[in-house]
Coordinates of C-alpha atoms (C1' of nucleotides) in Angstrom, one line a residue:
Chain A
M5 CA 150.3 14.5 197.9
V6 CA 151.8 16.0 194.8
Q7 CA 150.4 19.5 195.1
N8 CA 153.6 21.3 194.2
I9 CA 153.4 21.0 190.5
K10 CA 156.9 21.5 189.2
P11 CA 157.3 24.1 186.5
Q12 CA 159.3 21.7 184.4
Y13 CA 156.6 19.1 184.5
R14 CA 154.0 21.8 183.5
Q15 CA 156.2 22.8 180.6
I16 CA 156.6 19.2 179.5
W17 CA 152.9 18.5 179.6
Q18 CA 152.2 21.7 177.7
T19 CA 154.7 20.6 175.0
V20 CA 153.1 17.1 174.8
Q21 CA 149.8 18.7 174.3
A22 CA 151.2 20.4 171.2
I23 CA 151.7 17.0 169.5
P24 CA 149.1 16.7 166.7
A25 CA 146.9 13.6 166.6
G26 CA 148.3 10.8 164.4
K27 CA 151.9 11.8 165.2
V28 CA 154.4 10.7 167.8
A29 CA 157.4 12.4 169.4
S30 CA 160.4 11.1 171.3
Y31 CA 161.2 11.9 174.9
G32 CA 164.3 13.8 173.9
Q33 CA 162.4 15.8 171.4
I34 CA 159.8 16.8 173.9
A35 CA 162.5 17.7 176.4
D36 CA 164.3 19.9 173.9
L37 CA 161.1 21.7 172.8
A38 CA 160.2 22.2 176.4
G39 CA 163.5 24.0 177.0
L40 CA 164.9 21.1 178.9
P41 CA 167.8 19.7 176.8
K42 CA 169.0 16.2 177.9
R43 CA 166.2 15.8 180.3
A44 CA 164.5 13.0 178.3
R45 CA 164.3 10.8 181.4
L46 CA 162.6 13.7 183.3
V47 CA 160.0 13.7 180.6
G48 CA 159.2 10.1 181.3
K49 CA 158.9 11.0 185.0
A50 CA 156.7 13.9 184.2
L51 CA 154.4 11.8 182.1
G52 CA 154.2 9.4 184.9
C53 CA 152.9 12.2 187.1
V54 CA 150.4 13.5 184.7
P55 CA 147.0 14.1 186.4
K56 CA 144.5 11.6 185.2
N57 CA 142.1 14.4 184.5
G58 CA 144.6 16.1 182.2
W59 CA 146.1 19.5 182.5
Q60 CA 144.3 22.8 182.3
G61 CA 141.2 21.1 181.1
Q62 CA 143.0 19.3 178.3
A63 CA 144.0 15.7 178.1
V64 CA 147.7 15.1 178.0
P65 CA 148.4 12.7 175.1
W66 CA 151.3 10.9 176.9
Y67 CA 150.8 8.0 174.6
R68 CA 152.1 10.0 171.7
V69 CA 155.5 10.1 173.4
I70 CA 157.9 7.2 172.7
N71 CA 161.6 6.7 172.8
S72 CA 164.0 7.7 170.0
Q73 CA 164.0 4.2 168.7
G74 CA 160.3 4.5 167.9
K75 CA 159.4 2.0 170.5
I76 CA 157.1 2.1 173.5
S77 CA 159.3 2.4 176.6
L78 CA 156.7 0.9 179.0
P79 CA 157.2 -2.7 180.0
Q80 CA 155.6 -5.0 177.5
G81 CA 152.4 -6.5 178.8
S82 CA 151.8 -3.7 181.3
D83 CA 148.5 -1.9 181.2
G84 CA 150.2 1.3 180.1
S85 CA 151.9 -0.2 177.1
L86 CA 148.7 -2.0 175.9
L87 CA 146.7 1.2 176.4
Q88 CA 149.3 3.2 174.5
K89 CA 149.2 0.8 171.6
Q90 CA 145.5 0.9 171.4
L91 CA 145.3 4.7 171.7
L92 CA 147.9 5.2 169.0
Q93 CA 146.1 2.8 166.7
D94 CA 143.0 4.8 167.3
E95 CA 144.9 7.8 166.0
Q96 CA 145.6 5.7 162.9
V97 CA 149.3 5.2 163.9
V98 CA 150.5 1.8 162.9
V99 CA 152.0 -0.1 165.8
I100 CA 153.8 -3.3 165.2
G101 CA 154.6 -5.1 168.4
C102 CA 155.9 -2.3 170.5
R103 CA 157.3 -0.5 167.5
V104 CA 156.2 2.5 165.5
K105 CA 157.4 3.6 162.1
L106 CA 159.1 6.8 163.1
K107 CA 159.9 7.6 159.6
D108 CA 156.2 8.0 158.8
Y109 CA 154.8 9.2 162.1
Q110 CA 157.4 11.2 163.9
W111 CA 156.2 14.7 164.6
Q112 CA 158.2 17.4 162.8
P113 CA 157.5 20.7 164.6
S114 CA 156.7 23.5 162.1
I115 CA 158.2 27.0 162.3
D116 CA 154.9 28.4 163.6
E117 CA 154.8 25.9 166.4
L118 CA 158.4 26.7 167.3
L119 CA 157.7 30.4 167.3
F120 CA 154.7 29.7 169.5
K121 CA 156.9 28.0 172.0
L122 CA 159.4 30.9 171.9
Q123 CA 156.7 33.2 173.2
F124 CA 157.2 31.6 176.6
Chain B
dG5 C1' 174.8 15.2 200.8
dC6 C1' 175.9 10.4 198.9
dC7 C1' 174.0 6.5 196.3
dC8 C1' 170.8 4.2 193.4
dT9 C1' 167.3 4.1 190.0
dG10 C1' 165.0 5.4 185.8
dA11 C1' 158.4 5.8 180.5
dC12 C1' 166.2 8.1 177.8
dT13 C1' 170.0 8.8 174.0
dC14 C1' 174.2 8.2 171.5
dT15 C1' 177.8 5.3 169.7
dC16 C1' 179.8 1.2 168.1
dA17 C1' 179.8 -3.6 166.5
Chain C
dC3 C1' 167.8 -2.8 162.1
dT4 C1' 169.3 -4.9 166.6
dG5 C1' 171.7 -5.4 170.8
dA6 C1' 175.3 -4.0 174.3
dG7 C1' 177.8 -0.4 176.8
dA8 C1' 178.6 4.2 178.6
dG9 C1' 176.9 8.9 179.5
dC10 C1' 173.6 12.2 181.6
dC11 C1' 170.3 14.6 184.7
dA12 C1' 167.0 14.8 188.3
dG13 C1' 164.4 12.7 192.1
dG14 C1' 163.8 9.9 196.2
dG15 C1' 165.7 7.3 200.2

DNA sequence: GCCCTGACTCTCA
DNA sequence: CTGAGAGCCAGGG
């Protein structure tokens, strides 16, 4: 049972929820924004532990998180990767193979959003 | 407490 | 841009 929700996971999920639809972010970016520099891998783990129902009544758009190369890190052919591709495309994000055009779709946090994060 | 693994990232060729 | 290698941190056995 995973009842002890780790604060870091919570923070990561919260940050992921801040990603606007139609945009994507890298693990490192999320880790950094969540106040966990160099914990990109932990972000992946956190996403793997995301409750299926979401967090605090909101869905956690884990599929908007990809690696710094703009690729889906999940094994190709796995349910997760296929689902991620589909969900991204539903958000009008072009996905070629397992690749996304970071140049066009990478999320660039605005000042407001950064200030919002600083409140915590 | 050591060792291995991992939804990562950076650097170099 | 792509691929290979080394680095890094946290979790689980």
